[in-house]
Amino acid sequence: MRRFLRTGHDPARERLKRDLFHFNKGREEWSRCPWTLKEVRRWGMPNLCSRKDSSRIGETVEHGFPHQPSALGYSPSLRILAIGIRSGAVKLYGAPGVEFMGLHKENNAVLQIHFLPGQCQLVTLLDDNSLHLWSLNVKGGVSELQEEESFTLRGPPGAAPSATQITEILPHSSGKLLYLGTESGSVFAVQLPGFRMLDDRTISSDAVLQWLPEEARHRRVFEMVEALQEHPRDPNQILIGYGRGLIVIWDLRGSRVLSHFLSSQQLENVSWQRDGCLIVTCHSDGSHCQWPVSSDAQNPEPLRSSIPYGPFPCKAITKIFWLTTRQGLPFTIFQGGMPRASYGDRHCISVVHNGQQTAFDFTSRVIDFTVLTDADPAAAFDDPYALVVLAEEELVVIDLQTPGWPPVQLPYLASLHCSAITCSHHVSNIPLKLWERVIAAGSRQNSHFSTMEWPIDGGTSLAPPPPQRDLLLTGHEDGTVRFWDASGVCLRLLYRLSTVKVFLTDTDLSENLSAQGEDEWPPLRKVGSFDPYSDDPRLGIQKIFLCKYSGYLAVAGTAGQVLVLELNDEAAELAVDQVEVDLLQDQEGYRWKGHERLAARPGPVCFEAGFQPFVLVQCQPPAVVTSLALHSEWRLVAFGTSHGFGLFDHQQRRQVFVKCTLHPSDQLALEGPLSRVKSLKKSLRQSFRRMRRSRVSSHKRRPGGPTGEAQAQAVNTKAERTGLQNMELAPVQRKIEARSAEDSFTGFVRTLYFADTYLRDSSRHCPSLWAGTNGGTVYAFSLRVPPAERRADEPVRAEQAKEIQLMHRAPVVGILVLDGHNVPLPEPLEVAHDLSKSPDMQGSHQLLVVSEEQFKVFTLPKVSAKLKLKLTALEGSRVRRVAVAHFGSCRAEDYGEHHLAVLTNLGDIQVVSMPLLKPQVRYSCIRREDVSGIASCVFTKYGQGFYLISPSEFERFSLSTKWLVEPRCLVDSPKAKSRSRPSNGNGTGPKRTSGQVRNSRSQSDGDGVLKEIQSTLEGDRGSYDNWHPHHVAVGYRLSNGEAE
């Protein structure tokens, strides 16, 4: 037992860890103990004094569009937009960098959001009929969103549930009252704060009925309340609209009906003109009517009734705005109303003004919309300037001031999944020149956007400017690559690259067929970027590699296509060179059963400014490209599939070599991704064999008889109680079962790596290419790259120098070479640009091979094993992602360390030191059930990471104390805010900033957890199962202030 014990913690190292590592992540609640007894046995006893400082979970930021939105709210005085989500979250957005998120304690969908007039408060309605009051409170110089109280409307005993089911909410202009319309037709009054029912102000259907004339009483005019609005000029009058067509104006002081209007069609929604003299209603038959408001007329008839898209049957108009302008002609904006037979499946919002009518057609269902107008209640006209539409998959803002009503470019809430994301690639610290060239290329693609400044500009971002420029590249199913500004809180689209033009597809034909003439009716216009349909799934992007110093970009796809592109500031007509590479090397007996290759477009092709392809490498068979590496200094690109890998010289446009890694028994690799159902029986058979071998080996290792078990238990108990005070338990390591060479996809190339190192002897270093496969094999090829003056004439030579077969045959997920100072080799051209020190070529180099189950260090050039770390796998933990990250100290600017950031299949993130392979910290990041999130994770060079929490959202997390991207913002009271409207011009808009945000829940939870662990280890009878985290009384308080 003594050999499993080692000395305790080094206090100096523990202090250094606190300066280097800190885990920040959003959305994840601290719902479980961060250190269980089992984890302590595996990783060693944590430092109880510093645990809450070194790994406290905080809030960062989520990038993208909220998944499954369900409600929309807007505050004209605060100029802040609110979005409710089906999961129970509420997100607030103002100026770029101003973001808040709140989570209801109940996991119910948010149905409605209403801001209280003139206050920093809002009310949410959930689908369980509960109301929640939220406030933007200032604490420590920054604002935070906090849930204050909740309330559920209760009816009298024995009343039907519909009696109190809320359908409409009206926040009164006084800011102290809420009027609640219900399914029964009653309107209840609730006082704020406190949610106190005011029974004497309840407006029942019976009270309304007695004020109606005799002819109206005999009709079934009452149903649920569909509309509640306050008089624009008189706060003592409210409008109540009922489902069966009755609209009444109710006097709050006199408790009586001042006017009533009776429609023959079912009522959907109401809009009250700003001067209060006209009411516009919309109905279920696709019509809208105008009603004059006058105290003289007892039973007024509508001034005008029209069906915009009649005379054929139309769908209901579910919401309408009637907005006046200084020019005299109003804006009519409504949702729905399309002809039922021909366009009933369209999601449209129509805008009618000054003889111009446009039906904006969205590719996803419209959740809600609002119109931004003059926020001054005393203004004579509405003067709308922007239409904000929340669709199910995106947010769209339309400029109503500019002729043609163009869309406004979004600074945040981008629809990341406009086409499904298939891969991602992060590049840190982009040079300014490349950054400006990418932005210039992207600006040419944005000519169709409005020049209006972003209209939702409430709040102030207090965060400092980003310290560096970062790019996040996402590959999509439709063959596009999108470049995102990932430097700060807002993820902003900079540039869009399409690879479709290189190939012959049906895209052009489909666009021509979908094009609509100007004179056709209805006047539909497609808006938004969400387009989930791909013309050809083979166009999907699988791997991306960008060299930030040279401007070279390599992109690989689903059908074995590898494109090499170069950044060009001008549009050009180019002929793309095509080279076919046979990875099977004409081996007999193999026949590809998967999809066909994409047909390349012949002749010159016109490419817009930006990244332009100049060579296409087509792998045969056309299988999915599984690995990609680009060395811009040597002008080489390496690629791998499930059949092998190859090296291509993109300067001379010639193949250097190919290596087939296909095992003779692996026929599954030739069937393609659509034929893998056939492998179910074989996979199950192999799984049962491994389970059987594991059980047999465990029986052999088990002590014989109860005496042996009792002795082992006694030894363990003694070690726990006496040895943990000054000693630490070493990680428990299981025996790794060797895999059969006949397992499927053993030739699958998982990783490729270029290195200038000692491969043949210790006297000369040379360029090399390393490849790792799914069967645990590492291939090393030495390369002879001619000098620069002869590079264009002499060919690149390659020769296989090494082949390493890992004993356990686990898939190789990472390869890395360390120089004589144990520092990873710099990136290509990094030293030439004076951004990195030259590698130490005097001392001996080391090779680090990371497989799914262990880390292993070899000496070079002999390739002899030096160190290894078996990944602890009691729960079946396997490495899914690994990357080198530089962790800078938060105290010493000039100090930093290189470590490995590792993500496992359990969602845990570990930091492992190099080259000693010692685990430093371990955090729980992603739910182990979230397979898509784990597969989508990408690490940055400075200890941050991104992963998809939904098809449309990236979660950002940080492992470093120095590199944090979190919002810090302040929202002023409406009295102090300016009500100026956004201008139309060529301004660049608000400056994009970043800051800090964190979860400000009490730290007492962590202290209690640590005490529980300590008492457990000391032999106390307490149990982890009896521990429960402390919760805030109502909801959760999410702060975006600094760490306290």
Short mmCIF file of N, CA and C in Angstrom, two decimals, residues 22-26 58-63 96-97 99 426 428 461 463-471 485-492 940 942-946 954-969 992-998 1039-1041:
data_model
loop_
_atom_site.label_atom_id
_atom_site.label_comp_id
_atom_site.label_asym_id
_atom_site.label_seq_id
_atom_site.Cartn_x
_atom_site.Cartn_y
_atom_site.Cartn_z
N HIS A 22 -8.12 29.19 -13.06
CA HIS A 22 -9.41 29.60 -12.49
C HIS A 22 -10.47 29.21 -13.50
N PHE A 23 -11.49 28.49 -13.07
CA PHE A 23 -12.51 28.00 -13.98
C PHE A 23 -13.71 28.91 -13.95
N ASN A 24 -14.02 29.47 -15.11
CA ASN A 24 -15.21 30.31 -15.27
C ASN A 24 -16.03 29.75 -16.39
N LYS A 25 -17.32 29.63 -16.14
CA LYS A 25 -18.21 29.09 -17.16
C LYS A 25 -19.62 29.51 -16.84
N GLY A 26 -20.44 29.69 -17.85
CA GLY A 26 -21.82 30.10 -17.66
C GLY A 26 -22.76 28.92 -17.62
N GLY A 58 -17.99 30.61 -11.92
CA GLY A 58 -18.57 31.91 -12.17
C GLY A 58 -19.34 31.94 -13.47
N GLU A 59 -19.88 33.10 -13.80
CA GLU A 59 -20.64 33.25 -15.04
C GLU A 59 -19.76 33.88 -16.11
N THR A 60 -19.78 33.35 -17.29
CA THR A 60 -19.11 33.99 -18.41
C THR A 60 -20.17 34.47 -19.39
N VAL A 61 -20.08 34.03 -20.64
CA VAL A 61 -20.99 34.57 -21.63
C VAL A 61 -21.37 33.46 -22.60
N GLU A 62 -22.56 33.58 -23.14
CA GLU A 62 -23.03 32.66 -24.17
C GLU A 62 -23.14 33.44 -25.48
N HIS A 63 -22.59 32.86 -26.53
CA HIS A 63 -22.58 33.50 -27.85
C HIS A 63 -23.64 32.85 -28.73
N PRO A 96 -24.05 46.90 -27.51
CA PRO A 96 -23.09 45.79 -27.57
C PRO A 96 -22.23 45.73 -26.32
N GLY A 97 -22.20 44.56 -25.71
CA GLY A 97 -21.49 44.37 -24.45
C GLY A 97 -22.37 44.43 -23.23
N GLU A 99 -25.27 42.76 -21.50
CA GLU A 99 -26.03 41.52 -21.50
C GLU A 99 -26.30 41.07 -20.07
N HIS A 426 -10.38 27.90 -33.77
CA HIS A 426 -10.10 29.18 -33.10
C HIS A 426 -8.67 29.60 -33.37
N SER A 428 -5.99 32.66 -32.15
CA SER A 428 -5.78 33.74 -31.18
C SER A 428 -4.79 34.77 -31.71
N SER A 461 -21.49 49.69 -21.36
CA SER A 461 -20.50 48.65 -21.10
C SER A 461 -19.31 49.28 -20.39
N ALA A 463 -16.62 47.45 -19.48
CA ALA A 463 -15.47 46.56 -19.65
C ALA A 463 -14.40 47.24 -20.50
N PRO A 464 -13.14 46.93 -20.23
CA PRO A 464 -12.06 47.48 -21.05
C PRO A 464 -12.06 46.85 -22.44
N PRO A 465 -11.39 47.47 -23.38
CA PRO A 465 -11.32 46.87 -24.73
C PRO A 465 -10.61 45.53 -24.69
N PRO A 466 -10.91 44.64 -25.62
CA PRO A 466 -10.25 43.33 -25.65
C PRO A 466 -8.74 43.49 -25.79
N PRO A 467 -7.96 42.68 -25.08
CA PRO A 467 -6.50 42.82 -25.15
C PRO A 467 -5.91 42.33 -26.46
N GLN A 468 -6.66 41.54 -27.22
CA GLN A 468 -6.14 41.02 -28.48
C GLN A 468 -7.30 40.71 -29.41
N ARG A 469 -6.97 40.41 -30.65
CA ARG A 469 -7.98 40.10 -31.67
C ARG A 469 -8.03 38.59 -31.87
N ASP A 470 -9.21 38.00 -31.68
CA ASP A 470 -9.39 36.56 -31.83
C ASP A 470 -10.43 36.27 -32.89
N LEU A 471 -10.20 35.19 -33.63
CA LEU A 471 -11.14 34.74 -34.64
C LEU A 471 -11.66 33.35 -34.27
N ASP A 485 -15.78 37.51 -34.95
CA ASP A 485 -14.96 38.25 -34.00
C ASP A 485 -15.26 37.72 -32.61
N ALA A 486 -14.32 36.93 -32.06
CA ALA A 486 -14.50 36.32 -30.75
C ALA A 486 -13.65 37.00 -29.70
N SER A 487 -13.31 38.28 -29.91
CA SER A 487 -12.42 38.98 -28.98
C SER A 487 -13.12 39.35 -27.68
N GLY A 488 -14.41 39.66 -27.76
CA GLY A 488 -15.11 40.15 -26.58
C GLY A 488 -16.41 39.43 -26.32
N VAL A 489 -17.32 40.14 -25.67
CA VAL A 489 -18.59 39.54 -25.26
C VAL A 489 -19.46 39.22 -26.46
N CYS A 490 -19.45 40.09 -27.47
CA CYS A 490 -20.31 39.92 -28.63
C CYS A 490 -19.59 39.13 -29.71
N LEU A 491 -20.24 38.11 -30.19
CA LEU A 491 -19.72 37.32 -31.31
C LEU A 491 -20.30 37.91 -32.59
N ARG A 492 -19.45 38.62 -33.35
CA ARG A 492 -19.91 39.39 -34.50
C ARG A 492 -19.36 38.77 -35.77
N THR A 940 -8.71 27.36 -26.90
CA THR A 940 -7.93 28.47 -27.43
C THR A 940 -6.49 28.35 -26.94
N TYR A 942 -4.86 30.36 -25.15
CA TYR A 942 -4.62 30.99 -23.86
C TYR A 942 -5.59 30.51 -22.78
N GLY A 943 -6.02 29.26 -22.87
CA GLY A 943 -6.75 28.65 -21.77
C GLY A 943 -8.23 28.91 -21.74
N GLN A 944 -8.83 29.32 -22.86
CA GLN A 944 -10.27 29.43 -22.93
C GLN A 944 -10.81 28.33 -23.83
N GLY A 945 -12.13 28.28 -23.96
CA GLY A 945 -12.72 27.26 -24.79
C GLY A 945 -14.15 27.61 -25.16
N PHE A 946 -14.64 26.94 -26.21
CA PHE A 946 -16.01 27.10 -26.67
C PHE A 946 -16.60 25.71 -26.91
N PHE A 954 -22.97 28.99 -28.53
CA PHE A 954 -21.68 28.59 -28.00
C PHE A 954 -21.60 29.03 -26.54
N GLU A 955 -21.16 28.13 -25.69
CA GLU A 955 -20.81 28.48 -24.32
C GLU A 955 -19.33 28.76 -24.27
N ARG A 956 -18.95 29.83 -23.61
CA ARG A 956 -17.54 30.18 -23.46
C ARG A 956 -17.11 29.90 -22.03
N PHE A 957 -15.95 29.26 -21.87
CA PHE A 957 -15.42 29.01 -20.54
C PHE A 957 -13.95 29.37 -20.52
N SER A 958 -13.42 29.53 -19.34
CA SER A 958 -12.02 29.91 -19.18
C SER A 958 -11.40 29.11 -18.06
N LEU A 959 -10.17 28.65 -18.29
CA LEU A 959 -9.39 27.95 -17.28
C LEU A 959 -8.31 28.84 -16.70
N SER A 960 -8.15 30.02 -17.24
CA SER A 960 -7.05 30.90 -16.88
C SER A 960 -7.54 32.03 -15.99
N THR A 961 -6.68 32.44 -15.06
CA THR A 961 -7.01 33.59 -14.22
C THR A 961 -6.81 34.90 -14.96
N LYS A 962 -6.05 34.87 -16.05
CA LYS A 962 -5.68 36.10 -16.75
C LYS A 962 -6.60 36.41 -17.91
N TRP A 963 -7.08 35.36 -18.59
CA TRP A 963 -7.86 35.57 -19.81
C TRP A 963 -9.32 35.26 -19.53
N LEU A 964 -10.09 36.31 -19.27
CA LEU A 964 -11.53 36.17 -19.02
C LEU A 964 -12.28 37.13 -19.94
N VAL A 965 -13.35 36.66 -20.52
CA VAL A 965 -14.22 37.50 -21.35
C VAL A 965 -15.61 37.44 -20.75
N GLU A 966 -15.97 38.48 -20.03
CA GLU A 966 -17.24 38.52 -19.32
C GLU A 966 -17.80 39.93 -19.34
N PRO A 967 -19.12 40.09 -19.44
CA PRO A 967 -19.69 41.45 -19.51
C PRO A 967 -19.72 42.13 -18.14
N ARG A 968 -19.38 43.40 -18.16
CA ARG A 968 -19.58 44.30 -17.02
C ARG A 968 -20.32 45.51 -17.55
N CYS A 969 -21.49 45.78 -17.03
CA CYS A 969 -22.31 46.84 -17.62
C CYS A 969 -23.16 47.51 -16.55
N ARG A 992 -17.22 47.68 -29.60
CA ARG A 992 -17.40 46.36 -29.03
C ARG A 992 -16.42 46.18 -27.88
N THR A 993 -16.94 45.81 -26.74
CA THR A 993 -16.09 45.70 -25.55
C THR A 993 -16.33 44.38 -24.88
N SER A 994 -15.48 44.09 -23.93
CA SER A 994 -15.61 42.87 -23.14
C SER A 994 -15.40 43.22 -21.69
N GLY A 995 -15.80 42.32 -20.81
CA GLY A 995 -15.64 42.59 -19.39
C GLY A 995 -15.81 41.36 -18.58
N GLN A 996 -16.39 41.49 -17.40
CA GLN A 996 -16.47 40.38 -16.48
C GLN A 996 -17.88 40.25 -15.94
N VAL A 997 -18.34 39.04 -15.78
CA VAL A 997 -19.64 38.73 -15.20
C VAL A 997 -19.50 37.43 -14.45
N ARG A 998 -20.19 37.31 -13.34
CA ARG A 998 -20.05 36.10 -12.56
C ARG A 998 -21.31 35.83 -11.77
N SER A 1039 -25.26 37.81 -11.38
CA SER A 1039 -24.63 39.12 -11.39
C SER A 1039 -23.65 39.22 -12.53
N ASN A 1040 -23.44 40.43 -13.02
CA ASN A 1040 -22.33 40.64 -13.90
C ASN A 1040 -21.43 41.73 -13.34
N GLY A 1041 -21.02 41.52 -12.13
CA GLY A 1041 -20.03 42.37 -11.50
C GLY A 1041 -18.72 41.65 -11.38
#
